């Protein structure tokens, strides 16, 4: 499939790669490729808000969390912990992340959507994000 915007004048675009470079998204596939490839065949990123939950959980030493463990829990539950299908490309899921604040049970959303070159990519975010 070619670029559908190939012959169009683009007024403005903000690519997934730019969002990763700006810190709006954290590229889990680049950071933890071995974990991502065990669960998904498409690239996976999380929003800055979800990444903040991960960082907060890891920084709280009382719970002995590490990045790989928290990321694994999120990835695993994104497939196994489905609580509500929004449509064919997105669903809500729940994951327990201890040490990330007063709440341990977090509801997150995962969507499959076109990447910068219309390839399938996955983004994990808070339910109110899009």
XYZ file of N, CA, C and O in Angstrom, residues 74-126:
212
model
N 2.210 -4.712 31.495
C 1.344 -3.904 30.639
C 1.109 -4.607 29.304
O -0.034 -4.726 28.842
N 2.177 -5.093 28.673
C 2.036 -5.767 27.382
C 1.185 -7.030 27.503
O 0.286 -7.268 26.689
N 1.471 -7.836 28.513
C 0.740 -9.093 28.702
C -0.756 -8.827 28.914
O -1.604 -9.452 28.289
N -1.054 -7.894 29.806
C -2.454 -7.615 30.117
C -3.168 -6.912 28.965
O -4.394 -6.995 28.851
N -2.418 -6.239 28.092
C -3.060 -5.614 26.932
C -3.662 -6.675 26.015
O -4.576 -6.383 25.251
N -3.164 -7.900 26.097
C -3.753 -9.004 25.329
C -4.696 -9.853 26.169
O -5.695 -10.327 25.689
N -4.351 -10.060 27.424
C -5.099 -11.006 28.263
C -6.133 -10.355 29.175
O -7.026 -11.025 29.647
N -6.000 -9.065 29.434
C -6.874 -8.418 30.400
C -7.946 -7.545 29.791
O -8.343 -6.547 30.365
N -8.429 -7.924 28.629
C -9.429 -7.113 27.930
C -10.690 -6.993 28.767
O -11.259 -7.989 29.192
N -11.104 -5.771 29.024
C -12.342 -5.544 29.769
C -13.461 -5.030 28.877
O -14.616 -5.262 29.154
N -13.090 -4.339 27.797
C -14.118 -3.805 26.901
C -13.512 -3.549 25.526
O -12.506 -2.853 25.395
N -14.141 -4.115 24.521
C -13.758 -3.817 23.136
C -14.505 -2.563 22.709
O -15.729 -2.541 22.726
N -13.755 -1.567 22.315
C -14.375 -0.339 21.823
C -14.791 -0.551 20.369
O -15.883 -0.192 19.964
N -13.883 -1.129 19.593
C -14.156 -1.543 18.220
C -13.059 -2.524 17.830
O -12.304 -2.974 18.675
N -12.961 -2.845 16.549
C -11.979 -3.838 16.103
C -10.531 -3.401 16.318
O -9.641 -4.229 16.413
N -10.292 -2.110 16.412
C -8.917 -1.629 16.494
C -8.512 -1.136 17.879
O -7.358 -0.768 18.076
N -9.428 -1.106 18.827
C -9.069 -0.610 20.153
C -9.884 -1.268 21.256
O -11.045 -1.614 21.041
N -9.221 -1.449 22.388
C -9.920 -1.997 23.545
C -9.302 -1.493 24.838
O -8.171 -1.017 24.856
N -10.077 -1.588 25.892
C -9.620 -1.240 27.237
C -9.143 -2.500 27.928
O -9.653 -3.590 27.679
N -8.159 -2.350 28.808
C -7.691 -3.470 29.612
C -7.245 -2.935 30.963
O -7.054 -1.734 31.137
N -7.120 -3.840 31.911
C -6.689 -3.444 33.242
C -5.393 -4.159 33.597
O -5.168 -5.307 33.200
N -4.562 -3.454 34.359
C -3.291 -4.010 34.808
C -3.001 -3.474 36.208
O -3.281 -2.309 36.500
N -2.471 -4.343 37.060
C -2.064 -3.915 38.398
C -0.611 -3.455 38.329
O 0.261 -4.198 37.882
N -0.388 -2.211 38.750
C 0.967 -1.654 38.814
C 1.136 -1.096 40.216
O 0.633 -0.010 40.524
N 1.816 -1.832 41.055
C 2.017 -1.370 42.430
C 3.115 -0.316 42.467
O 4.054 -0.346 41.674
N 2.965 0.621 43.378
C 3.972 1.659 43.551
C 3.817 2.851 42.635
O 4.634 3.766 42.659
N 2.767 2.877 41.828
C 2.578 3.977 40.886
C 1.628 5.028 41.433
O 1.114 5.842 40.687
N 1.387 5.008 42.726
C 0.474 5.953 43.346
C -0.543 5.213 44.185
O -0.417 4.011 44.416
N -1.572 5.927 44.631
C -2.559 5.297 45.516
C -3.363 4.183 44.834
O -3.783 3.238 45.479
N -3.562 4.292 43.547
C -4.300 3.264 42.804
C -3.326 2.215 42.279
O -2.284 2.551 41.729
N -3.679 0.952 42.455
C -2.855 -0.118 41.886
C -3.433 -0.644 40.584
O -2.688 -1.044 39.696
N -4.761 -0.639 40.465
C -5.414 -1.136 39.263
C -5.595 0.016 38.278
O -6.269 1.002 38.575
N -4.975 -0.119 37.126
C -5.026 0.932 36.101
C -5.768 0.409 34.878
O -5.493 -0.685 34.397
N -6.694 1.206 34.386
C -7.369 0.905 33.125
C -6.642 1.676 32.035
O -6.459 2.890 32.127
N -6.214 0.944 31.010
C -5.495 1.531 29.884
C -6.204 1.165 28.590
O -7.071 0.290 28.575
N -5.834 1.844 27.523
C -6.417 1.586 26.208
C -5.286 1.278 25.242
O -4.233 1.919 25.281
N -5.504 0.301 24.383
C -4.550 0.009 23.316
C -5.277 0.158 21.986
O -6.433 -0.259 21.854
N -4.607 0.808 21.049
C -5.195 0.961 19.717
C -4.187 0.498 18.664
O -2.976 0.638 18.832
N -4.711 -0.069 17.609
C -3.926 -0.414 16.430
C -4.330 0.584 15.352
O -5.525 0.740 15.068
N -3.353 1.267 14.800
C -3.658 2.321 13.836
C -2.502 2.447 12.851
O -1.439 1.859 13.059
N -2.673 3.211 11.789
C -1.600 3.365 10.814
C -0.450 4.207 11.362
O -0.665 5.226 12.016
N 0.761 3.759 11.072
C 1.947 4.525 11.444
C 2.269 5.565 10.391
O 1.437 5.891 9.524
N 3.485 6.065 10.439
C 3.893 7.145 9.534
C 3.830 6.758 8.059
O 3.653 7.608 7.194
N 3.984 5.464 7.764
C 3.931 4.991 6.382
C 2.768 4.035 6.158
O 2.854 3.128 5.335
N 1.701 4.210 6.919
C 0.474 3.417 6.839
C 0.657 1.972 7.297
O -0.202 1.140 7.070
N 1.777 1.667 7.967
C 1.998 0.336 8.520
C 1.270 0.225 9.865
O 1.053 1.229 10.529
N 0.876 -0.978 10.280
C 0.185 -1.106 11.565
C 1.130 -0.858 12.738
O 2.258 -1.359 12.750
N 0.687 -0.043 13.670
C 1.421 0.217 14.906
C 0.432 0.187 16.066
O -0.772 0.346 15.874
N 0.956 -0.009 17.273
C 0.136 -0.064 18.469
C 0.543 1.046 19.421
O 1.734 1.334 19.568
N -0.446 1.654 20.058
C -0.183 2.673 21.066
C -1.029 2.367 22.295
O -2.232 2.140 22.179
N -0.365 2.361 23.452
C -1.044 2.151 24.729
C -1.139 3.509 25.411
O -0.149 4.242 25.501
N -2.355 3.812 25.897
C -2.611 5.142 26.437
C -3.640 5.070 27.552
O -4.195 4.004 27.825
N -3.904 6.197 28.159
C -4.980 6.299 29.139
C -6.305 6.279 28.391
O -6.363 6.676 27.216
